[in-house]
């Protein structure tokens, strides 16, 4: 059965490596739902968080093929319930349409969102959460006219059996 | 940040200030390279200029196409066990390497390819002969890297060689910008011994080795499948000890061919689509299947849902990504075949499985009657590919390196050629690259000049890299070239006959006069179209001291059997 999996891939910091990583998904015709790359807790080691829809059988093979890449240190996969994850979303909405209403405050408060900036023409709202939650706010803001919307890729923290350092020996 | 450990002892101590181009050459020499295959052009000219000064230490073979350079490097690597090296210019030179790189990747051949690149300030600007070869080659290389400053050359070259040959070998591409080739720096060379993100040889778990031994000892009908892993880890002796101790019948993939003497009593033959009858049929009757250094390619397994379902599978394999990829294993022994077998064999009981082995012999007898006798010893009708290979065996005594192209002749050569020594069968297995043979045979002969090297090629594939006749003539490499001419793209025609109601869509070829063409390249050539002349012609062919070509006109519409039709189960192997 297909479900969402989060891959955490620890790699050397090499240019071009993203291409090597994505090729593995391209070959198997797998769509990347989201992708985030940043330096990990270890200097010089990058962490990719990739979300894909797959099944257990395929995901195991993908993880092995990822680890086979010379510059990949270690790769893990997790189901949603095995990881703590978040996404961040930013919403740009017209100030005047909302400023008079009480609705906005309620919306922001009820959604545990916050206002980052207020300009005469627009304001920027930020919300972190799972995709369904940021989507909910987007739907709620839709009647006011959303000028811009952006959602980040997932970041996720998992519980690898060993500390990353153990794989770097 | 340094991510690799280089040897404490420099192989080459700091020398005077040299250019990047010279550093490339000195790095190759420091890695023990004595021969490279290549083709010059603008972006690699500084390295070619450096090569000019090192001709006594480093031989360069000018192939007539960059694809030829890669296949020659592959043939060299497969015959010697060393890393093959190919070198080319940027743009078209670099893209012409891709087929050979892909071939080396899928067949695990250690190869380092060096390409020139436009000067670094021009990168990304669509400069003359700029292609993103690092991007293009990424899916088909084990590792690749672009060098933009000369200081990087020694450590990148060291890492390239280490990665190419360690663990499961494969091709590495190093792209060097022209300005980096011109820059000067203080050169010092240290071999690479470790890359922290890379674990080339996993260690097998001793408990699992015990489990495997238990399964094998309890088996009534054990069956061993072996691939190129035996050859790559130089485990031929350990492998023979293993099967002899356990009395284990063993069958090979075409990549594993020649790892075990063809005439060994436990060698039961070839696996796969055109393999032998017994090994295919009995795959679905064994109780324990022991796969060593092979990867269950679909040409070997046929329909996976009907493949060896009754058997418990032991898989000895160096690449963790191969475990459970196609066939679910009971016990996976990760590691180098040689070391795993050294640990496993002492735990195996002395055993024989005579009744089981007899089943293979019975299948053999049937196959001999229906297929083999007619193929290797026909007395009338058109000549067959098999009878030509049988004549080659007679002349070479199984001592030759046989290099093949792709198609019917390849299957016939693999099925019928005799081998006594390892590293003697060189073929394009995983990619099935037509045009592989002629340059690969040249590379093999240059790598192993003391060996007889016979190239077996179809009339189609010959015309894909025929220009390498010039390289053979120029290097005077005594490659023997056998063309099995059926005037068809035979293997495709066979499929058209069997699966497309004989619609021979674009598979017939009006060929050039191969003898005249070859003579034009300065190589002796003979054509035989009558059986009574074959013996003599093959004898002269093998006895010739120099390169020569023998074209044999064989039956136009002959087929290769047995056959496991594509998508069928191995148990559905057809004898006709
Ligand atoms: C580069 C390449 N193109 C196409 C094919 C598909 N193909 C496989 S076998 C074959 C026919 C080979 O014909 P020939 O070289 O005459 O050998 P024969 O099968 O007749 O022995 C073809 C076209 C291939 N393997 N490689």
Coordinates of N, CA, C and O in Angstrom, one line a residue, chain B residues 25-172:
Chain B
X25 N 49.2 13.3 -15.7 CA 50.0 12.2 -16.2 C 50.7 11.6 -15.1 O 50.8 10.3 -15.0
X26 N 51.3 12.4 -14.2 CA 52.1 11.8 -13.1 C 51.2 11.1 -12.1 O 51.6 10.1 -11.5
X27 N 49.9 11.5 -12.0 CA 49.0 10.8 -11.1 C 48.7 9.4 -11.7 O 48.6 8.4 -11.0
X28 N 48.5 9.4 -13.0 CA 48.2 8.1 -13.7 C 49.4 7.1 -13.5 O 49.2 6.0 -13.1
X29 N 50.6 7.7 -13.6 CA 51.7 6.8 -13.5 C 51.8 6.3 -12.0 O 52.1 5.2 -11.7
X30 N 51.5 7.2 -11.1 CA 51.6 6.9 -9.7 C 50.6 5.8 -9.3 O 50.8 5.0 -8.4
X31 N 49.5 5.7 -10.1 CA 48.5 4.7 -9.8 C 48.9 3.4 -10.5 O 48.1 2.4 -10.6
X32 N 50.0 3.3 -11.2 CA 50.5 2.1 -11.9 C 49.9 1.9 -13.3 O 50.0 0.9 -13.9
X33 N 49.3 3.0 -13.8 CA 48.7 2.9 -15.1 C 49.9 2.9 -16.1 O 50.8 3.7 -16.1
X34 N 49.8 2.0 -17.1 CA 50.9 2.0 -18.1 C 50.3 2.2 -19.5 O 51.0 2.5 -20.5
X35 N 48.9 2.1 -19.6 CA 48.3 2.3 -21.0 C 47.0 3.0 -20.8 O 46.2 2.7 -19.9
X36 N 46.8 4.0 -21.7 CA 45.5 4.7 -21.7 C 45.0 4.7 -23.1 O 45.7 4.6 -24.1
X37 N 43.7 4.9 -23.3 CA 43.0 4.9 -24.6 C 42.3 6.2 -24.7 O 41.6 6.6 -23.8
X38 N 42.5 6.9 -25.8 CA 41.9 8.2 -25.9 C 41.9 8.8 -27.3 O 42.3 8.2 -28.3
X39 N 41.5 10.1 -27.3 CA 41.3 10.9 -28.5 C 41.4 12.3 -28.1 O 40.7 12.8 -27.2
X40 N 42.3 13.1 -28.8 CA 42.6 14.4 -28.4 C 41.6 15.5 -28.9 O 40.7 15.1 -29.8
X41 N 41.7 16.7 -28.4 CA 40.8 17.8 -28.9 C 41.2 19.0 -28.0 O 41.9 18.9 -27.1
X42 N 40.6 20.1 -28.4 CA 41.0 21.4 -27.8 C 41.1 21.4 -26.3 O 42.2 21.8 -25.8
X43 N 40.1 21.0 -25.6 CA 40.0 21.2 -24.1 C 40.9 20.3 -23.4 O 41.2 20.5 -22.2
X44 N 41.5 19.3 -24.1 CA 42.3 18.3 -23.3 C 43.8 18.4 -23.9 O 44.7 17.7 -23.5
X45 N 44.0 19.4 -24.7 CA 45.4 19.5 -25.4 C 46.5 19.7 -24.4 O 47.6 19.1 -24.6
X46 N 46.4 20.4 -23.3 CA 47.5 20.5 -22.4 C 47.9 19.1 -21.9 O 49.1 18.8 -21.8
X47 N 46.9 18.2 -21.6 CA 47.3 16.9 -21.1 C 47.9 16.1 -22.2 O 48.9 15.4 -22.0
X48 N 47.4 16.3 -23.4 CA 48.1 15.6 -24.5 C 49.5 16.0 -24.7 O 50.4 15.3 -25.0
X49 N 49.8 17.3 -24.5 CA 51.1 17.8 -24.6 C 52.0 17.2 -23.5 O 53.1 16.8 -23.8
X50 N 51.5 17.1 -22.3 CA 52.2 16.4 -21.2 C 52.5 14.9 -21.6 O 53.6 14.4 -21.3
X51 N 51.5 14.3 -22.2 CA 51.7 12.9 -22.6 C 52.9 12.7 -23.5 O 53.6 11.7 -23.5
X52 N 53.1 13.7 -24.4 CA 54.2 13.7 -25.3 C 55.5 13.4 -24.6 O 56.4 12.8 -25.1
X53 N 55.6 14.0 -23.4 CA 56.9 13.9 -22.7 C 57.0 12.7 -21.9 O 58.1 12.4 -21.3
X54 N 56.0 11.9 -21.8 CA 56.0 10.7 -20.9 C 55.8 9.4 -21.7 O 55.2 8.5 -21.2
X55 N 56.1 9.4 -23.0 CA 55.7 8.3 -23.8 C 56.4 7.0 -23.4 O 55.8 5.9 -23.7
X56 N 57.5 7.1 -22.7 CA 58.1 5.8 -22.3 C 57.5 5.2 -21.1 O 57.4 4.0 -20.9
X57 N 56.9 6.1 -20.3 CA 56.2 5.5 -19.1 C 54.7 5.2 -19.3 O 54.1 4.4 -18.6
X58 N 54.1 6.0 -20.2 CA 52.7 5.9 -20.3 C 52.3 5.8 -21.8 O 52.5 6.7 -22.6
X59 N 51.8 4.6 -22.2 CA 51.5 4.4 -23.6 C 50.1 4.9 -23.8 O 49.2 4.6 -23.1
X60 N 49.9 5.6 -24.9 CA 48.6 6.1 -25.3 C 48.2 5.5 -26.6 O 48.9 5.4 -27.5
X61 N 47.0 4.9 -26.6 CA 46.5 4.3 -27.8 C 45.4 5.2 -28.4 O 44.4 5.5 -27.7
X62 N 45.6 5.6 -29.6 CA 44.7 6.5 -30.3 C 43.6 5.6 -30.9 O 43.8 5.1 -32.0
X63 N 42.4 5.6 -30.3 CA 41.3 4.8 -31.0 C 40.8 5.8 -32.0 O 41.1 6.9 -32.1
X64 N 39.8 5.3 -32.8 CA 39.3 6.1 -33.9 C 37.9 6.7 -33.5 O 37.3 7.4 -34.3
X65 N 37.5 6.5 -32.3 CA 36.2 7.1 -31.8 C 36.3 7.0 -30.3 O 36.9 6.0 -29.8
X66 N 35.8 7.9 -29.6 CA 35.9 7.9 -28.1 C 35.1 6.7 -27.5 O 35.5 6.2 -26.5
X67 N 34.0 6.3 -28.2 CA 33.4 5.1 -27.7 C 34.3 3.9 -27.7 O 34.4 3.1 -26.8
X68 N 35.1 3.8 -28.8 CA 36.1 2.8 -28.9 C 37.1 2.9 -27.7 O 37.6 1.8 -27.2
X69 N 37.5 4.1 -27.3 CA 38.4 4.2 -26.2 C 37.8 3.6 -24.9 O 38.5 3.0 -24.1
X70 N 36.6 3.9 -24.7 CA 36.0 3.3 -23.4 C 35.9 1.8 -23.5 O 36.3 1.1 -22.5
X71 N 35.5 1.3 -24.6 CA 35.4 -0.2 -24.7 C 36.8 -0.8 -24.6 O 36.9 -1.9 -24.1
X72 N 37.8 -0.2 -25.2 CA 39.1 -0.7 -25.1 C 39.6 -0.7 -23.7 O 40.2 -1.7 -23.2
X73 N 39.3 0.4 -23.0 CA 39.7 0.5 -21.6 C 38.9 -0.6 -20.8 O 39.5 -1.2 -19.9
X74 N 37.7 -0.9 -21.2 CA 36.9 -2.0 -20.5 C 37.6 -3.3 -20.8 O 37.7 -4.1 -19.9
X75 N 37.9 -3.6 -22.0 CA 38.5 -4.8 -22.4 C 39.8 -5.0 -21.7 O 40.1 -6.1 -21.1
X76 N 40.6 -3.9 -21.6 CA 41.9 -3.9 -20.8 C 41.6 -4.3 -19.4 O 42.3 -5.2 -18.8
X77 N 40.6 -3.6 -18.8 CA 40.3 -3.9 -17.4 C 39.9 -5.3 -17.1 O 40.3 -6.0 -16.2
X78 N 39.0 -5.8 -18.0 CA 38.4 -7.1 -17.8 C 39.5 -8.2 -18.0 O 39.4 -9.3 -17.3
X79 N 40.5 -8.0 -18.9 CA 41.5 -9.0 -19.1 C 42.6 -9.0 -18.0 O 43.2 -10.0 -17.8
X80 N 42.8 -7.8 -17.4 CA 43.9 -7.7 -16.5 C 43.5 -7.5 -15.0 O 44.3 -7.8 -14.1
X81 N 42.3 -7.1 -14.8 CA 41.8 -6.8 -13.4 C 42.3 -5.5 -12.9 O 42.0 -5.1 -11.8
X82 N 43.0 -4.7 -13.8 CA 43.4 -3.4 -13.5 C 42.3 -2.4 -13.9 O 41.4 -2.7 -14.5
X83 N 42.6 -1.1 -13.5 CA 41.6 0.0 -13.8 C 41.9 0.4 -15.3 O 43.1 0.6 -15.6
X84 N 40.9 0.4 -16.1 CA 41.0 0.9 -17.5 C 40.9 2.4 -17.5 O 40.2 3.0 -16.7
X85 N 41.7 3.1 -18.4 CA 41.7 4.5 -18.4 C 41.3 5.0 -19.8 O 42.0 4.6 -20.8
X86 N 40.3 5.9 -20.0 CA 40.0 6.5 -21.2 C 40.1 8.0 -21.1 O 39.7 8.6 -20.0
X87 N 40.5 8.7 -22.1 CA 40.6 10.1 -22.1 C 40.1 10.8 -23.3 O 40.2 10.2 -24.4
X88 N 39.4 11.9 -23.2 CA 38.8 12.6 -24.3 C 38.7 14.1 -24.1 O 38.8 14.5 -23.0
X89 N 38.3 14.7 -25.1 CA 38.1 16.2 -25.0 C 36.7 16.5 -24.5 O 35.9 15.6 -24.3
X90 N 36.4 17.8 -24.5 CA 35.1 18.2 -24.0 C 34.0 18.0 -25.0 O 34.3 17.5 -26.1
X91 N 32.8 18.4 -24.7 CA 31.7 18.4 -25.7 C 31.5 17.0 -26.4 O 31.3 16.0 -25.7
X92 N 31.7 16.9 -27.7 CA 31.4 15.6 -28.4 C 32.3 14.5 -28.0 O 31.9 13.4 -27.9
X93 N 33.6 14.9 -27.6 CA 34.5 13.8 -27.2 C 33.9 13.2 -25.9 O 33.9 12.0 -25.7
X94 N 33.5 14.0 -25.0 CA 33.0 13.6 -23.7 C 31.7 12.8 -23.9 O 31.5 11.7 -23.3
X95 N 30.8 13.3 -24.7 CA 29.5 12.6 -24.9 C 29.7 11.2 -25.6 O 28.9 10.3 -25.3
X96 N 30.7 11.2 -26.4 CA 31.0 9.9 -27.1 C 31.4 8.8 -26.1 O 31.4 7.6 -26.4
X97 N 31.8 9.2 -24.9 CA 32.2 8.2 -23.9 C 31.0 7.5 -23.2 O 31.2 6.5 -22.5
X98 N 29.8 8.1 -23.3 CA 28.7 7.7 -22.4 C 28.3 6.3 -22.6 O 28.1 5.6 -21.5
X99 N 28.3 5.8 -23.8 CA 27.9 4.3 -23.9 C 28.8 3.4 -23.2 O 28.4 2.5 -22.5
X100 N 30.1 3.7 -23.3 CA 31.1 2.8 -22.6 C 31.0 3.0 -21.1 O 31.2 2.0 -20.4
X101 N 30.7 4.2 -20.7 CA 30.6 4.4 -19.2 C 29.4 3.6 -18.7 O 29.5 3.0 -17.7
X102 N 28.3 3.8 -19.4 CA 27.1 3.1 -19.0 C 27.3 1.6 -19.0 O 26.8 0.8 -18.1
X103 N 28.0 1.1 -19.9 CA 28.3 -0.4 -20.0 C 29.2 -0.8 -18.8 O 28.9 -1.8 -18.2
X104 N 30.2 0.0 -18.5 CA 31.1 -0.3 -17.4 C 30.3 -0.2 -16.1 O 30.6 -1.0 -15.1
X105 N 29.3 0.7 -16.0 CA 28.6 0.8 -14.7 C 27.7 -0.4 -14.5 O 27.7 -1.0 -13.4
X106 N 27.0 -0.9 -15.5 CA 26.1 -2.0 -15.3 C 26.9 -3.3 -15.2 O 26.4 -4.2 -14.5
X107 N 28.1 -3.4 -15.8 CA 28.9 -4.6 -15.7 C 30.0 -4.5 -14.7 O 31.0 -5.3 -14.7
X108 N 30.0 -3.5 -13.8 CA 30.9 -3.3 -12.7 C 32.4 -3.4 -13.2 O 33.2 -4.1 -12.6
X109 N 32.7 -2.6 -14.2 CA 34.1 -2.6 -14.7 C 34.8 -1.4 -14.2 O 34.4 -0.3 -14.3
X110 N 36.0 -1.6 -13.5 CA 36.7 -0.5 -13.0 C 37.3 0.4 -14.2 O 38.1 -0.1 -15.0
X111 N 36.9 1.6 -14.2 CA 37.4 2.5 -15.3 C 37.4 3.9 -14.8 O 36.6 4.4 -14.1
X112 N 38.5 4.6 -15.2 CA 38.6 6.1 -14.9 C 38.6 6.8 -16.3 O 39.4 6.5 -17.2
X113 N 37.6 7.7 -16.5 CA 37.5 8.5 -17.7 C 37.9 9.9 -17.4 O 37.5 10.5 -16.4
X114 N 38.8 10.5 -18.2 CA 39.2 11.9 -18.0 C 38.8 12.7 -19.2 O 39.0 12.3 -20.3
X115 N 38.1 13.8 -18.9 CA 37.6 14.6 -20.0 C 38.2 16.0 -19.8 O 38.3 16.5 -18.6
X116 N 38.5 16.7 -20.9 CA 38.8 18.1 -20.8 C 37.5 18.9 -20.7 O 36.5 18.4 -21.1
X117 N 37.6 20.1 -20.2 CA 36.4 20.9 -20.1 C 36.9 22.4 -20.5 O 38.1 22.7 -20.3
X118 N 35.9 23.2 -20.9 CA 36.3 24.6 -21.2 C 36.8 25.2 -20.0 O 36.6 24.8 -18.8
X119 N 37.5 26.4 -20.1 CA 38.1 27.0 -19.0 C 37.0 27.5 -18.0 O 35.9 27.8 -18.4
X120 N 37.4 27.5 -16.7 CA 36.3 27.6 -15.7 C 35.5 29.0 -15.8 O 34.3 29.0 -15.6
X121 N 36.2 30.1 -16.2 CA 35.3 31.3 -16.4 C 34.2 31.1 -17.4 O 33.3 31.9 -17.4
X122 N 34.4 30.2 -18.4 CA 33.4 30.0 -19.4 C 32.3 29.0 -19.1 O 31.3 28.9 -19.8
X123 N 32.4 28.3 -17.9 CA 31.5 27.3 -17.6 C 30.1 27.9 -17.5 O 29.9 28.9 -17.0
X124 N 29.1 27.2 -18.1 CA 27.7 27.6 -18.1 C 27.4 28.6 -19.1 O 26.2 29.1 -19.2
X125 N 28.3 29.0 -20.0 CA 28.1 30.1 -21.0 C 27.8 29.6 -22.4 O 27.8 30.3 -23.3
X126 N 27.6 28.3 -22.6 CA 27.5 27.7 -23.9 C 28.7 27.9 -24.7 O 28.6 28.3 -25.9
X127 N 29.9 27.8 -24.1 CA 31.1 28.1 -24.8 C 31.3 27.0 -25.9 O 30.7 25.9 -25.8
X128 N 32.3 27.2 -26.8 CA 32.5 26.2 -27.8 C 32.9 24.8 -27.2 O 33.8 24.8 -26.3
X129 N 32.2 23.8 -27.6 CA 32.4 22.4 -27.1 C 32.2 22.3 -25.6 O 32.9 21.5 -24.9
X130 N 31.3 23.1 -25.0 CA 31.0 22.9 -23.6 C 29.8 22.0 -23.5 O 28.7 22.3 -24.1
X131 N 29.9 20.9 -22.8 CA 28.7 20.2 -22.4 C 28.8 19.9 -20.9 O 30.0 19.7 -20.4
X132 N 27.7 19.8 -20.2 CA 27.7 19.5 -18.8 C 27.9 17.9 -18.6 O 27.0 17.2 -18.4
X133 N 29.2 17.5 -18.8 CA 29.4 16.1 -18.8 C 29.3 15.5 -17.4 O 28.9 14.3 -17.3
X134 N 29.5 16.3 -16.4 CA 29.3 15.8 -15.1 C 27.9 15.5 -14.8 O 27.5 14.5 -14.3
X135 N 27.0 16.4 -15.3 CA 25.6 16.2 -15.2 C 25.1 15.0 -16.0 O 24.3 14.2 -15.6
X136 N 25.6 15.0 -17.2 CA 25.2 13.9 -18.2 C 25.6 12.5 -17.7 O 24.9 11.6 -17.8
X137 N 26.8 12.5 -17.1 CA 27.3 11.1 -16.7 C 26.9 10.7 -15.3 O 27.1 9.6 -14.9
X138 N 26.2 11.6 -14.6 CA 25.9 11.3 -13.2 C 25.1 10.0 -13.0 O 25.5 9.1 -12.2
X139 N 24.1 9.7 -13.8 CA 23.3 8.5 -13.6 C 24.1 7.2 -14.0 O 23.7 6.1 -13.7
X140 N 25.2 7.3 -14.7 CA 25.9 6.1 -15.2 C 27.3 6.1 -14.7 O 28.1 5.3 -15.2
X141 N 27.7 6.8 -13.7 CA 29.0 6.7 -13.1 C 28.8 6.3 -11.6 O 27.9 6.7 -11.0
X142 N 29.9 5.7 -11.1 CA 29.9 5.4 -9.7 C 30.2 6.6 -8.9 O 29.7 6.9 -7.8
X143 N 31.0 7.5 -9.5 CA 31.4 8.8 -8.9 C 31.9 9.7 -10.0 O 32.4 9.2 -11.0
X144 N 31.7 11.0 -9.9 CA 32.3 11.9 -10.9 C 32.6 13.2 -10.2 O 32.1 13.5 -9.1
X145 N 33.5 14.0 -10.9 CA 33.9 15.2 -10.2 C 34.5 16.2 -11.3 O 35.1 15.7 -12.2
X146 N 34.2 17.5 -11.1 CA 34.8 18.5 -12.0 C 35.9 19.2 -11.2 O 35.7 19.8 -10.2
X147 N 37.1 19.2 -11.8 CA 38.3 19.9 -11.3 C 38.4 21.3 -11.9 O 38.4 21.4 -13.2
X148 N 38.5 22.3 -11.1 CA 38.6 23.6 -11.7 C 39.9 24.3 -11.2 O 40.2 25.4 -11.6
X149 N 40.7 23.7 -10.3 CA 42.0 24.2 -10.0 C 43.0 23.1 -9.8 O 42.6 22.0 -9.4
X150 N 44.2 23.4 -10.2 CA 45.2 22.3 -10.3 C 45.5 21.6 -9.0 O 45.7 20.4 -9.0
X151 N 45.4 22.3 -7.9 CA 45.7 21.7 -6.6 C 44.8 20.5 -6.3 O 45.2 19.6 -5.6
X152 N 43.6 20.4 -6.9 CA 42.7 19.3 -6.7 C 43.1 18.0 -7.4 O 42.7 17.0 -7.0
X153 N 44.0 18.2 -8.4 CA 44.2 17.0 -9.3 C 44.7 15.8 -8.5 O 44.1 14.7 -8.6
X154 N 45.8 15.9 -7.7 CA 46.3 14.6 -7.1 C 45.3 13.9 -6.2 O 45.1 12.7 -6.3
X155 N 44.6 14.7 -5.3 CA 43.6 13.9 -4.4 C 42.4 13.4 -5.2 O 41.9 12.4 -4.9
X156 N 42.0 14.2 -6.2 CA 40.8 13.7 -6.9 C 41.2 12.4 -7.8 O 40.4 11.5 -7.8
X157 N 42.3 12.5 -8.4 CA 42.8 11.3 -9.1 C 42.9 10.1 -8.2 O 42.5 9.0 -8.5
X158 N 43.5 10.3 -7.0 CA 43.7 9.2 -6.1 C 42.3 8.6 -5.7 O 42.1 7.4 -5.6
X159 N 41.4 9.5 -5.4 CA 40.1 9.1 -5.0 C 39.4 8.4 -6.2 O 38.7 7.4 -5.9
X160 N 39.6 8.9 -7.4 CA 38.9 8.3 -8.5 C 39.4 6.8 -8.7 O 38.5 5.9 -8.9
X161 N 40.7 6.6 -8.6 CA 41.2 5.2 -8.8 C 40.7 4.3 -7.6 O 40.3 3.2 -7.8
X162 N 40.7 4.9 -6.4 CA 40.3 4.1 -5.3 C 38.8 3.7 -5.4 O 38.4 2.5 -5.2
X163 N 38.0 4.6 -5.8 CA 36.5 4.3 -5.9 C 36.3 3.4 -7.1 O 35.5 2.4 -7.0
X164 N 37.0 3.6 -8.2 CA 36.8 2.8 -9.4 C 37.0 1.3 -9.1 O 36.3 0.4 -9.6
X165 N 38.1 1.0 -8.3 CA 38.5 -0.4 -8.2 C 38.0 -1.0 -6.9 O 38.0 -2.3 -6.8
X166 N 37.6 -0.3 -5.9 CA 37.3 -0.9 -4.6 C 35.8 -1.3 -4.6 O 35.0 -0.9 -5.4
X167 N 35.5 -2.2 -3.7 CA 34.1 -2.7 -3.5 C 33.6 -3.3 -4.8 O 34.2 -4.0 -5.5
X168 N 32.3 -2.9 -5.1 CA 31.8 -3.3 -6.5 C 32.4 -2.2 -7.4 O 32.0 -1.1 -7.4
X169 N 33.3 -2.6 -8.3 CA 34.0 -1.7 -9.2 C 33.0 -0.9 -10.1 O 31.9 -1.4 -10.3
X170 N 33.5 0.1 -10.7 CA 32.6 0.9 -11.6 C 33.4 2.0 -12.2 O 34.5 2.3 -11.9
X171 N 32.7 2.7 -13.1 CA 33.4 3.9 -13.8 C 33.3 5.2 -13.0 O 32.3 5.4 -12.4
X172 N 34.4 5.9 -13.1 CA 34.5 7.2 -12.5 C 34.8 8.2 -13.6 O 35.7 7.9 -14.5

